[in-house]
CSV table of C-alpha atoms in Angstrom, one decimal:
chain,number,residue,atom,x,y,z
A,11,UNK,CA,-18.9,22.5,-15.7
A,12,UNK,CA,-16.2,20.4,-13.9
A,13,UNK,CA,-13.0,22.4,-13.2
A,14,UNK,CA,-10.4,20.2,-11.6
A,15,UNK,CA,-6.6,20.0,-11.1
A,16,UNK,CA,-5.3,16.5,-10.2
A,17,UNK,CA,-1.7,16.7,-9.3
A,18,UNK,CA,0.8,13.8,-8.7
A,19,UNK,CA,2.5,15.6,-5.8
A,20,UNK,CA,2.2,18.8,-3.8
A,21,UNK,CA,5.9,19.4,-3.7
A,22,UNK,CA,8.8,18.9,-6.1
A,23,UNK,CA,12.4,18.1,-4.9
A,24,UNK,CA,14.1,21.3,-3.8
A,25,UNK,CA,10.8,23.3,-4.2
A,26,UNK,CA,8.5,24.6,-1.5
A,27,UNK,CA,5.0,23.4,-0.8
A,28,UNK,CA,2.8,23.8,-3.9
A,29,UNK,CA,5.4,26.2,-5.4
A,30,UNK,CA,5.5,24.7,-8.9
A,31,UNK,CA,1.7,24.7,-9.1
A,32,UNK,CA,1.0,28.3,-7.9
A,33,UNK,CA,0.8,29.9,-11.4
A,34,UNK,CA,-1.7,27.2,-12.4
A,35,UNK,CA,-3.6,27.6,-9.2
A,36,UNK,CA,-3.8,31.4,-9.5
A,37,UNK,CA,-5.8,30.9,-12.7
A,38,UNK,CA,-7.7,27.8,-11.5
A,39,UNK,CA,-9.0,29.5,-8.4
A,40,UNK,CA,-9.3,33.0,-9.9
A,41,UNK,CA,-12.9,33.4,-8.7
A,42,UNK,CA,-12.1,32.2,-5.1
A,43,UNK,CA,-11.2,34.4,-2.2
A,44,UNK,CA,-11.7,31.6,0.2
A,45,UNK,CA,-10.7,27.9,-0.1
A,46,UNK,CA,-12.1,25.0,1.8
A,47,UNK,CA,-9.2,22.6,2.7
A,48,UNK,CA,-9.7,18.9,3.5
A,49,UNK,CA,-6.8,17.9,5.8
A,50,UNK,CA,-8.0,14.4,6.5
A,51,UNK,CA,-5.1,12.5,4.9
A,52,UNK,CA,-2.7,13.9,7.6
A,53,UNK,CA,0.8,13.3,6.1
A,54,UNK,CA,3.2,12.0,8.8
A,55,UNK,CA,0.3,12.1,11.2
A,56,UNK,CA,0.3,15.9,11.6
A,57,UNK,CA,-2.8,17.5,13.1
A,58,UNK,CA,-5.7,19.0,11.0
A,59,UNK,CA,-4.8,22.4,12.4
A,60,UNK,CA,-1.1,22.2,11.5
A,61,UNK,CA,-1.8,20.9,8.0
A,62,UNK,CA,-4.3,23.6,7.4
A,63,UNK,CA,-1.8,26.2,8.6
A,64,UNK,CA,0.8,25.0,6.1
A,65,UNK,CA,-1.7,25.2,3.2
A,66,UNK,CA,-2.9,28.6,4.3
A,67,UNK,CA,0.7,29.9,4.1
A,68,UNK,CA,1.1,28.7,0.6
A,69,UNK,CA,-2.2,30.1,-0.7
A,70,UNK,CA,-1.6,33.4,1.1
A,71,UNK,CA,1.1,34.1,-1.6
A,72,UNK,CA,-1.7,34.2,-4.2
A,73,UNK,CA,-4.1,36.0,-1.9
A,74,UNK,CA,-6.5,33.2,-1.1
A,75,UNK,CA,-7.5,32.5,2.4
A,76,UNK,CA,-7.9,28.9,3.6
A,77,UNK,CA,-10.2,27.3,6.2
A,78,UNK,CA,-10.0,23.6,7.2
A,79,UNK,CA,-13.2,21.5,7.0
A,80,UNK,CA,-12.6,20.4,10.6
A,81,UNK,CA,-13.2,24.1,11.7
A,82,UNK,CA,-16.8,23.9,10.5
A,83,UNK,CA,-19.6,22.5,12.6
A,84,UNK,CA,-21.6,21.6,9.6
A,85,UNK,CA,-19.3,19.9,7.1
A,86,UNK,CA,-22.0,19.4,4.5
A,87,UNK,CA,-22.7,23.1,4.3
A,88,UNK,CA,-19.0,23.8,4.2
A,89,UNK,CA,-18.8,21.7,1.0
A,90,UNK,CA,-22.0,23.1,-0.5
A,91,UNK,CA,-21.0,26.7,0.0
A,92,UNK,CA,-17.3,26.4,-0.8
A,93,UNK,CA,-15.9,28.7,-3.5
A,94,UNK,CA,-13.1,26.1,-4.1
A,95,UNK,CA,-12.0,22.9,-2.5
A,96,UNK,CA,-8.5,21.4,-2.0
A,97,UNK,CA,-7.8,18.0,-0.7
A,98,UNK,CA,-4.2,17.5,0.3
A,99,UNK,CA,-2.0,14.4,0.4
A,100,UNK,CA,-1.0,12.0,3.1
A,101,UNK,CA,-2.6,8.6,3.7
A,102,UNK,CA,-5.4,7.7,1.3
A,103,UNK,CA,-6.9,5.0,3.6
A,104,UNK,CA,-7.3,7.6,6.3
A,105,UNK,CA,-8.7,10.2,3.9
A,106,UNK,CA,-11.2,7.8,2.5
A,107,UNK,CA,-12.2,6.5,5.9
A,108,UNK,CA,-12.8,10.1,7.2
A,109,UNK,CA,-14.8,11.1,4.1
A,110,UNK,CA,-17.1,8.1,4.6
A,111,UNK,CA,-17.3,8.6,8.4
A,112,UNK,CA,-18.4,12.2,7.9
A,113,UNK,CA,-20.8,11.1,5.2
A,114,UNK,CA,-19.4,13.5,2.6
A,115,UNK,CA,-17.9,11.3,-0.1
A,116,UNK,CA,-21.0,11.5,-2.3
A,117,UNK,CA,-21.7,15.2,-1.6
A,118,UNK,CA,-18.1,16.1,-2.4
A,119,UNK,CA,-18.3,14.2,-5.7
A,120,UNK,CA,-21.6,15.9,-6.7
A,121,UNK,CA,-20.3,19.3,-5.7
A,122,UNK,CA,-17.2,19.1,-7.8
A,123,UNK,CA,-19.2,17.6,-10.7
A,124,UNK,CA,-21.5,20.6,-10.5
A,125,UNK,CA,-18.6,23.0,-11.0
A,126,UNK,CA,-16.9,23.9,-7.7
A,127,UNK,CA,-13.2,24.2,-8.6
A,128,UNK,CA,-11.2,21.4,-7.1
A,129,UNK,CA,-7.5,20.7,-6.5
A,130,UNK,CA,-6.2,17.3,-5.4
A,131,UNK,CA,-2.6,16.4,-4.7
A,132,UNK,CA,-1.3,12.9,-4.0
A,133,UNK,CA,-4.0,11.2,-1.8
A,134,UNK,CA,-6.4,14.1,-2.7
A,135,UNK,CA,-5.8,13.1,-6.4
A,136,UNK,CA,-6.1,9.3,-5.8
A,137,UNK,CA,-9.7,9.9,-4.6
A,138,UNK,CA,-10.6,11.5,-8.0
A,139,UNK,CA,-10.5,8.1,-9.7
A,140,UNK,CA,-13.0,5.3,-9.5
A,141,UNK,CA,-11.4,3.7,-6.6
A,142,UNK,CA,-8.4,4.1,-4.3
A,143,UNK,CA,-7.1,0.7,-5.2
A,144,UNK,CA,-3.9,2.0,-6.9
A,145,UNK,CA,-2.7,4.1,-4.0
A,146,UNK,CA,0.9,3.6,-2.8
A,147,UNK,CA,-0.2,4.1,0.8
A,148,UNK,CA,-0.2,1.8,3.8
A,149,UNK,CA,-3.5,0.5,5.0
A,150,UNK,CA,-3.2,2.1,8.5
A,151,UNK,CA,-7.0,2.2,8.9
A,152,UNK,CA,-9.8,0.0,7.5
A,153,UNK,CA,-12.1,2.1,5.3
A,154,UNK,CA,-15.8,1.1,4.7
A,155,UNK,CA,-15.1,0.9,1.0
A,156,UNK,CA,-12.4,1.5,-1.6
A,157,UNK,CA,-14.8,3.4,-3.9
A,158,UNK,CA,-13.9,7.1,-4.3
A,159,UNK,CA,-15.2,10.2,-6.1
A,160,UNK,CA,-15.2,9.0,-9.7
A,161,UNK,CA,-14.6,12.5,-11.1
A,162,UNK,CA,-12.6,10.8,-13.9
A,163,UNK,CA,-13.5,7.4,-15.4
A,164,UNK,CA,-10.1,5.7,-14.6
A,165,UNK,CA,-7.7,5.3,-11.7
A,166,UNK,CA,-4.5,7.1,-10.8
A,167,UNK,CA,-1.1,6.1,-9.4
A,168,UNK,CA,0.4,9.4,-8.1
A,169,UNK,CA,4.1,9.7,-7.4
A,170,UNK,CA,4.6,7.2,-10.2
A,171,UNK,CA,8.1,5.7,-10.1
A,172,UNK,CA,9.9,3.9,-12.9
A,173,UNK,CA,11.6,0.7,-12.0
A,174,UNK,CA,15.2,1.3,-10.7
A,175,UNK,CA,17.3,-1.0,-12.9
A,176,UNK,CA,20.2,-0.5,-10.5
A,177,UNK,CA,18.3,-1.6,-7.5
A,178,UNK,CA,19.1,-4.8,-5.6
A,179,UNK,CA,15.8,-4.6,-3.7
A,180,UNK,CA,13.4,-7.4,-4.5
A,181,UNK,CA,10.2,-5.8,-3.4
A,182,UNK,CA,7.6,-5.3,-6.2
A,183,UNK,CA,8.1,-2.4,-8.6
A,184,UNK,CA,5.2,0.0,-9.1
A,185,UNK,CA,4.6,-1.6,-12.6
A,186,UNK,CA,4.3,-5.1,-11.0
A,187,UNK,CA,1.8,-3.8,-8.4
A,188,UNK,CA,-0.3,-2.3,-11.1
A,189,UNK,CA,-0.1,-5.5,-13.1
A,190,UNK,CA,-1.5,-7.3,-10.0
A,191,UNK,CA,-4.3,-4.8,-9.9
A,192,UNK,CA,-5.1,-5.6,-13.5
A,193,UNK,CA,-5.3,-9.3,-12.8
A,194,UNK,CA,-8.6,-8.5,-11.1
A,195,UNK,CA,-9.7,-5.1,-12.4
A,196,UNK,CA,-10.3,-3.7,-15.9
A,197,UNK,CA,-10.1,0.0,-14.9
A,198,UNK,CA,-7.2,1.8,-16.7
A,199,UNK,CA,-4.5,3.3,-14.4
A,200,UNK,CA,-2.5,6.4,-15.2
A,201,UNK,CA,0.9,6.6,-13.6
A,202,UNK,CA,1.4,10.3,-12.9
A,203,UNK,CA,5.0,11.3,-12.3
A,204,UNK,CA,5.9,14.0,-9.8
A,205,UNK,CA,5.5,17.3,-11.7
A,206,UNK,CA,2.6,16.1,-13.8
A,207,UNK,CA,-1.1,16.9,-13.3
A,208,UNK,CA,-4.4,16.4,-15.1
A,209,UNK,CA,-6.5,19.4,-16.0
A,210,UNK,CA,-10.2,18.6,-16.2
A,211,UNK,CA,-12.5,21.2,-17.9
A,212,UNK,CA,-16.0,19.8,-18.3
A,213,UNK,CA,-15.5,16.4,-20.0
A,214,UNK,CA,-12.1,17.4,-21.4
A,215,UNK,CA,-9.1,15.8,-19.6
A,216,UNK,CA,-5.6,17.0,-20.5
A,217,UNK,CA,-2.1,15.9,-19.2
A,218,UNK,CA,-0.1,18.9,-18.0
A,219,UNK,CA,3.4,19.5,-16.8
A,220,UNK,CA,6.8,18.8,-18.5
A,221,UNK,CA,6.8,15.0,-18.2
A,222,UNK,CA,5.1,12.1,-19.9
A,223,UNK,CA,2.8,9.8,-18.0
A,224,UNK,CA,2.5,6.0,-18.1
A,225,UNK,CA,-0.8,4.4,-19.0
A,226,UNK,CA,-1.6,0.9,-17.9
A,227,UNK,CA,-4.5,-1.0,-19.4
A,228,UNK,CA,-5.6,-4.5,-18.6
A,229,UNK,CA,-3.9,-7.1,-20.9
A,230,UNK,CA,-2.0,-4.4,-22.8
A,231,UNK,CA,1.6,-3.2,-22.9
A,232,UNK,CA,1.9,0.1,-20.9
A,233,UNK,CA,2.4,3.2,-23.1
A,234,UNK,CA,3.9,6.6,-22.5
A,235,UNK,CA,1.6,9.6,-23.0
A,236,UNK,CA,3.2,12.9,-23.9
A,237,UNK,CA,2.3,16.1,-22.0
A,238,UNK,CA,-0.8,17.8,-23.5
A,239,UNK,CA,-2.3,14.4,-24.4
A,240,UNK,CA,-6.1,14.4,-24.4
A,241,UNK,CA,-7.4,11.7,-22.1
A,242,UNK,CA,-11.1,12.6,-22.5
A,243,UNK,CA,-11.8,9.2,-24.1
A,244,UNK,CA,-9.9,7.0,-21.7
A,245,UNK,CA,-12.0,4.6,-19.7
B,3,UNK,CA,5.0,-25.9,20.2
B,4,UNK,CA,5.1,-23.2,17.6
B,5,UNK,CA,7.8,-23.7,14.9
B,6,UNK,CA,7.8,-20.8,12.4
B,7,UNK,CA,10.1,-19.1,10.0
B,8,UNK,CA,9.0,-15.6,9.0
B,9,UNK,CA,11.1,-14.3,6.2
B,10,UNK,CA,11.3,-10.8,4.7
B,11,UNK,CA,11.7,-12.1,1.2
B,12,UNK,CA,11.7,-15.4,-0.7
B,13,UNK,CA,14.6,-14.3,-3.0
B,14,UNK,CA,17.8,-12.3,-2.6
B,15,UNK,CA,19.3,-10.2,-5.4
B,16,UNK,CA,21.3,-12.5,-7.7
B,17,UNK,CA,20.0,-15.6,-5.9
B,18,UNK,CA,17.4,-18.1,-7.0
B,19,UNK,CA,14.0,-18.6,-5.4
B,20,UNK,CA,14.3,-19.5,-1.7
B,21,UNK,CA,18.0,-20.4,-2.2
B,22,UNK,CA,19.4,-18.5,0.8
B,23,UNK,CA,16.9,-20.1,3.1
B,24,UNK,CA,17.3,-23.7,2.0
B,25,UNK,CA,19.7,-24.8,4.7
B,26,UNK,CA,17.4,-23.3,7.3
B,27,UNK,CA,14.3,-24.9,5.7
B,28,UNK,CA,16.0,-28.3,5.5
B,29,UNK,CA,16.2,-28.3,9.3
B,30,UNK,CA,12.9,-26.5,9.8
B,31,UNK,CA,10.9,-29.0,7.8
B,32,UNK,CA,13.1,-32.0,8.7
B,33,UNK,CA,10.0,-34.1,9.6
B,34,UNK,CA,8.1,-33.2,6.5
B,35,UNK,CA,8.1,-35.2,3.3
B,36,UNK,CA,5.1,-33.2,1.9
B,37,UNK,CA,4.4,-29.5,2.2
B,38,UNK,CA,1.1,-27.7,1.8
B,39,UNK,CA,1.6,-24.5,-0.2
B,40,UNK,CA,-0.8,-21.5,-0.1
B,41,UNK,CA,-0.4,-19.7,-3.4
B,42,UNK,CA,-3.2,-17.2,-2.9
B,43,UNK,CA,-1.0,-14.0,-3.0
B,44,UNK,CA,-0.2,-14.7,-6.7
B,45,UNK,CA,2.8,-12.4,-7.3
B,46,UNK,CA,2.5,-10.5,-10.6
B,47,UNK,CA,-0.9,-12.2,-11.0
B,48,UNK,CA,0.5,-15.7,-11.9
B,49,UNK,CA,-1.8,-18.7,-11.5
B,50,UNK,CA,-2.0,-20.9,-8.5
B,51,UNK,CA,-0.7,-23.8,-10.6
B,52,UNK,CA,2.3,-21.9,-11.9
B,53,UNK,CA,3.2,-20.5,-8.5
B,54,UNK,CA,2.9,-24.0,-6.9
B,55,UNK,CA,5.2,-25.4,-9.6
B,56,UNK,CA,7.8,-22.8,-8.9
B,57,UNK,CA,7.7,-23.7,-5.2
B,58,UNK,CA,7.8,-27.4,-5.9
B,59,UNK,CA,11.0,-27.0,-7.9
B,60,UNK,CA,12.7,-25.2,-5.1
B,61,UNK,CA,11.7,-27.7,-2.4
B,62,UNK,CA,12.6,-30.7,-4.7
B,63,UNK,CA,16.2,-29.8,-4.1
B,64,UNK,CA,15.7,-30.7,-0.4
B,65,UNK,CA,13.6,-33.7,-1.1
B,66,UNK,CA,10.2,-32.2,-0.1
B,67,UNK,CA,7.2,-32.6,-2.3
B,68,UNK,CA,4.7,-29.7,-2.5
B,69,UNK,CA,1.0,-29.6,-3.2
B,70,UNK,CA,-1.0,-26.4,-3.6
B,71,UNK,CA,-4.1,-25.9,-1.3
B,72,UNK,CA,-6.1,-25.1,-4.4
B,73,UNK,CA,-5.6,-28.8,-5.5
B,74,UNK,CA,-7.6,-30.0,-2.5
B,75,UNK,CA,-11.3,-30.2,-2.5
B,76,UNK,CA,-11.5,-29.9,1.3
B,77,UNK,CA,-9.2,-27.0,2.2
B,78,UNK,CA,-9.9,-27.4,5.9
B,79,UNK,CA,-8.7,-31.0,5.9
B,80,UNK,CA,-5.7,-30.0,3.9
B,81,UNK,CA,-4.6,-27.6,6.6
B,82,UNK,CA,-5.4,-29.9,9.5
B,83,UNK,CA,-3.5,-32.8,7.9
B,84,UNK,CA,-0.5,-30.8,6.6
B,85,UNK,CA,3.0,-31.9,7.7
B,86,UNK,CA,4.2,-28.4,7.1
B,87,UNK,CA,2.7,-25.2,5.6
B,88,UNK,CA,4.3,-22.5,3.4
B,89,UNK,CA,2.5,-19.3,2.4
B,90,UNK,CA,4.3,-17.5,-0.4
B,91,UNK,CA,4.6,-13.8,-1.2
B,92,UNK,CA,2.7,-11.6,-3.7
B,93,UNK,CA,-0.2,-9.3,-2.8
B,94,UNK,CA,-1.3,-9.3,0.8
B,95,UNK,CA,-4.7,-7.9,0.1
B,96,UNK,CA,-5.4,-10.8,-2.2
B,97,UNK,CA,-4.0,-13.4,0.2
B,98,UNK,CA,-6.0,-12.1,3.1
B,99,UNK,CA,-9.2,-11.9,1.1
B,100,UNK,CA,-8.8,-15.5,-0.1
B,101,UNK,CA,-8.0,-16.8,3.4
B,102,UNK,CA,-11.3,-15.2,4.7
B,103,UNK,CA,-13.3,-16.2,1.6
B,104,UNK,CA,-12.2,-19.8,2.1
B,105,UNK,CA,-12.9,-19.5,5.8
B,106,UNK,CA,-9.4,-20.8,6.8
B,107,UNK,CA,-7.8,-17.7,8.5
B,108,UNK,CA,-8.7,-18.9,12.0
B,109,UNK,CA,-8.0,-22.6,11.3
B,110,UNK,CA,-4.6,-21.7,9.9
B,111,UNK,CA,-3.7,-19.7,13.0
B,112,UNK,CA,-4.8,-22.5,15.3
B,113,UNK,CA,-3.0,-25.2,13.3
B,114,UNK,CA,0.3,-23.3,13.3
B,115,UNK,CA,-0.1,-22.4,17.0
B,116,UNK,CA,-0.6,-26.1,17.7
B,117,UNK,CA,2.8,-26.9,16.2
B,118,UNK,CA,2.6,-27.5,12.4
B,119,UNK,CA,5.8,-26.1,11.1
B,120,UNK,CA,5.1,-22.9,9.0
B,121,UNK,CA,7.1,-20.8,6.6
B,122,UNK,CA,6.0,-17.4,5.4
B,123,UNK,CA,7.8,-15.1,3.0
B,124,UNK,CA,6.8,-11.5,2.2
B,125,UNK,CA,3.0,-11.5,2.1
B,126,UNK,CA,3.0,-14.9,3.8
B,127,UNK,CA,5.1,-13.2,6.6
B,128,UNK,CA,2.9,-10.2,6.8
B,129,UNK,CA,-0.1,-12.3,7.8
B,130,UNK,CA,1.9,-13.7,10.8
B,131,UNK,CA,1.5,-10.4,12.6
B,132,UNK,CA,-1.6,-9.0,14.3
B,133,UNK,CA,-2.8,-7.2,11.2
B,134,UNK,CA,-1.8,-6.6,7.6
B,135,UNK,CA,-1.8,-2.9,8.1
B,136,UNK,CA,1.9,-2.5,7.6
B,137,UNK,CA,2.1,-4.2,4.2
B,138,UNK,CA,3.7,-2.4,1.3
B,139,UNK,CA,1.2,-3.9,-1.2
B,140,UNK,CA,-1.5,-2.2,-3.3
B,141,UNK,CA,-5.1,-2.6,-2.2
B,142,UNK,CA,-6.1,-4.4,-5.4
B,143,UNK,CA,-9.0,-6.2,-3.7
B,144,UNK,CA,-11.2,-5.3,-0.6
B,145,UNK,CA,-10.6,-7.8,2.2
B,146,UNK,CA,-13.4,-8.4,4.8
B,147,UNK,CA,-10.9,-7.4,7.5
B,148,UNK,CA,-7.3,-6.4,8.0
B,149,UNK,CA,-6.8,-8.8,11.0
B,150,UNK,CA,-4.4,-11.6,10.3
B,151,UNK,CA,-3.0,-14.8,12.0
B,152,UNK,CA,-1.5,-13.2,15.1
B,153,UNK,CA,1.2,-15.8,15.4
B,154,UNK,CA,3.4,-13.1,16.9
B,155,UNK,CA,2.3,-10.2,19.1
B,156,UNK,CA,3.4,-7.4,16.8
B,157,UNK,CA,3.4,-6.4,13.1
B,158,UNK,CA,5.9,-6.8,10.3
B,159,UNK,CA,7.1,-4.6,7.5
B,160,UNK,CA,8.8,-7.1,5.1
B,161,UNK,CA,11.2,-5.9,2.4
B,162,UNK,CA,12.0,-3.0,4.8
B,163,UNK,CA,13.8,-0.2,2.9
B,164,UNK,CA,15.9,2.5,4.5
B,165,UNK,CA,15.2,6.0,3.2
B,166,UNK,CA,17.3,6.8,0.1
B,167,UNK,CA,19.1,10.0,1.0
B,168,UNK,CA,20.0,10.6,-2.7
B,169,UNK,CA,16.5,10.3,-3.9
B,170,UNK,CA,14.6,13.2,-5.4
B,171,UNK,CA,11.3,11.4,-5.1
B,172,UNK,CA,8.9,13.0,-2.8
B,173,UNK,CA,6.6,10.0,-2.1
B,174,UNK,CA,6.6,8.9,1.5
B,175,UNK,CA,9.5,6.8,2.9
B,176,UNK,CA,8.8,3.5,4.6
B,177,UNK,CA,9.6,5.2,7.9
B,178,UNK,CA,7.0,7.9,7.3
B,179,UNK,CA,4.4,5.4,6.4
B,180,UNK,CA,5.0,3.4,9.6
B,181,UNK,CA,4.9,6.7,11.5
B,182,UNK,CA,1.4,7.3,10.0
B,183,UNK,CA,0.4,3.8,11.2
B,184,UNK,CA,1.5,4.7,14.7
B,185,UNK,CA,-0.6,7.9,14.7
B,186,UNK,CA,-3.5,5.5,15.1
B,187,UNK,CA,-2.2,2.2,16.3
B,188,UNK,CA,0.0,1.1,19.2
B,189,UNK,CA,1.2,-2.2,17.8
B,190,UNK,CA,5.0,-2.4,17.4
B,191,UNK,CA,6.3,-2.8,13.8
B,192,UNK,CA,9.4,-4.7,12.9
B,193,UNK,CA,11.0,-3.6,9.6
B,194,UNK,CA,12.6,-6.8,8.3
B,195,UNK,CA,15.3,-6.2,5.6
B,196,UNK,CA,15.7,-8.6,2.8
B,197,UNK,CA,17.9,-11.4,4.1
B,198,UNK,CA,16.5,-11.3,7.6
B,199,UNK,CA,13.9,-13.7,9.1
B,200,UNK,CA,12.3,-14.4,12.5
B,201,UNK,CA,12.6,-17.9,14.0
B,202,UNK,CA,9.7,-18.7,16.4
B,203,UNK,CA,10.2,-21.7,18.6
B,204,UNK,CA,7.4,-21.9,21.1
B,205,UNK,CA,7.2,-18.5,22.7
B,206,UNK,CA,10.8,-17.6,21.8
B,207,UNK,CA,11.2,-15.2,18.9
B,208,UNK,CA,14.8,-14.7,17.5
B,209,UNK,CA,16.0,-12.4,14.7
B,210,UNK,CA,18.1,-14.4,12.2
B,211,UNK,CA,20.2,-13.6,9.1
B,212,UNK,CA,23.1,-11.3,8.7
B,213,UNK,CA,21.4,-7.9,9.0
B,214,UNK,CA,19.9,-5.8,11.8
B,215,UNK,CA,16.2,-5.1,11.8
B,216,UNK,CA,14.5,-1.7,12.6
B,217,UNK,CA,12.0,-1.6,15.4
B,218,UNK,CA,9.3,1.0,15.4
B,219,UNK,CA,7.2,1.7,18.5
B,220,UNK,CA,4.5,4.3,19.0
B,221,UNK,CA,5.9,7.6,20.3
B,222,UNK,CA,9.4,6.2,20.4
B,223,UNK,CA,12.5,6.8,18.2
B,224,UNK,CA,13.1,3.7,16.0
B,225,UNK,CA,16.0,1.5,17.0
B,226,UNK,CA,18.2,-1.1,15.3
B,227,UNK,CA,18.2,-4.6,16.6
B,228,UNK,CA,21.2,-6.8,15.9
B,229,UNK,CA,20.8,-10.3,14.5
B,230,UNK,CA,20.2,-13.0,17.2
B,231,UNK,CA,18.2,-10.4,19.2
B,232,UNK,CA,15.5,-12.0,21.3
B,233,UNK,CA,12.1,-10.5,20.5
B,234,UNK,CA,10.1,-12.8,22.8
B,235,UNK,CA,9.0,-9.9,25.0
B,236,UNK,CA,8.1,-7.5,22.2
B,237,UNK,CA,4.5,-6.5,22.2
């Protein structure tokens, strides 16, 4: 049975890394003593080692040890044998490129679908959707495909930002960008604000956190979904 | 001799479409009675016809007539025979995909290098660089390559935004994203604020407009370049 947490962000303003999620993660990973971390997204370009160290420090507070996938010679076995898996944020183009390059995109999807508990934040959440086409990230590297894990039957826009009505900036708002996506794609897009996450238990998908989320469907006016909304039938 | 205007944005806050650039464009396109418009980037998903109509209305005020490239049966001839060319903003992934699909990326580069006056705004400016890898746009479609026109020997970040120090949003700043680009790429990136443009005359590249621009080079601290700076030696 699938058991997945898909979070908009790892970190809230004035909070420390993963702090707001730790009570949730303690329960989510209750049967894990060791966690496999996928550091491929490399936020700000930091090294796999440094990123893994940062994650290990956060999980140490709930008595879970962390090992980076780059520390394993056999990445396939690392995924197959993992008690739990966490993919952190950073650049989604880089993350997806590395998953394909190391030939583990499909294996990771199968493993999580078969029940290995998974946590994604930001870029690590983006890849839970059908494609990475609603990421906010810069295309710093050319991935072999935009297709991702498909753990849920729609797409996500993490770090969702409402239009700033005071802004004098003329660059596209997030809503405009998603509208452009829907000019060519019929996949629904859930804008997850920082502090929201999705809980996936089997086929049940629930919006968690204190905030509402914004749902964009092709040719429809966007709507707000309250926390605890059931998204199991969204596709 | 190359004659190119590369603008951060088409429109300033509280201004109308292309308004702030019209005096510059009047001189830039002084030998053009007819302009070829490339509407492929389709901002907000509008149609090629609607986009071309909007551009035609702006250029009518300086007595230049506009025809969209989609109105020509033979797009190659349209480019070869153009008196001047304008590529408008919107989604860079879509623009680049269409240029490759219609097999005119290389022809467009050659034509502009050979002296046909060119104007780019936003996405139409992004493609003037070596690659589209420093766009802000969403990857709504998968292009066959990220390589672009290479009219200048560096990359651009149009609509450049300084970090908002008051913001509680934890998504990456533009500076962080460009730093991630430089973890893997050595191409310099010029952050062009809204209201700035580059003027290219032959091999001379000059920063224009009232604002400074922010220059990012791999492994170097970013610097501010004043308007009228000569960028001819940047690469």
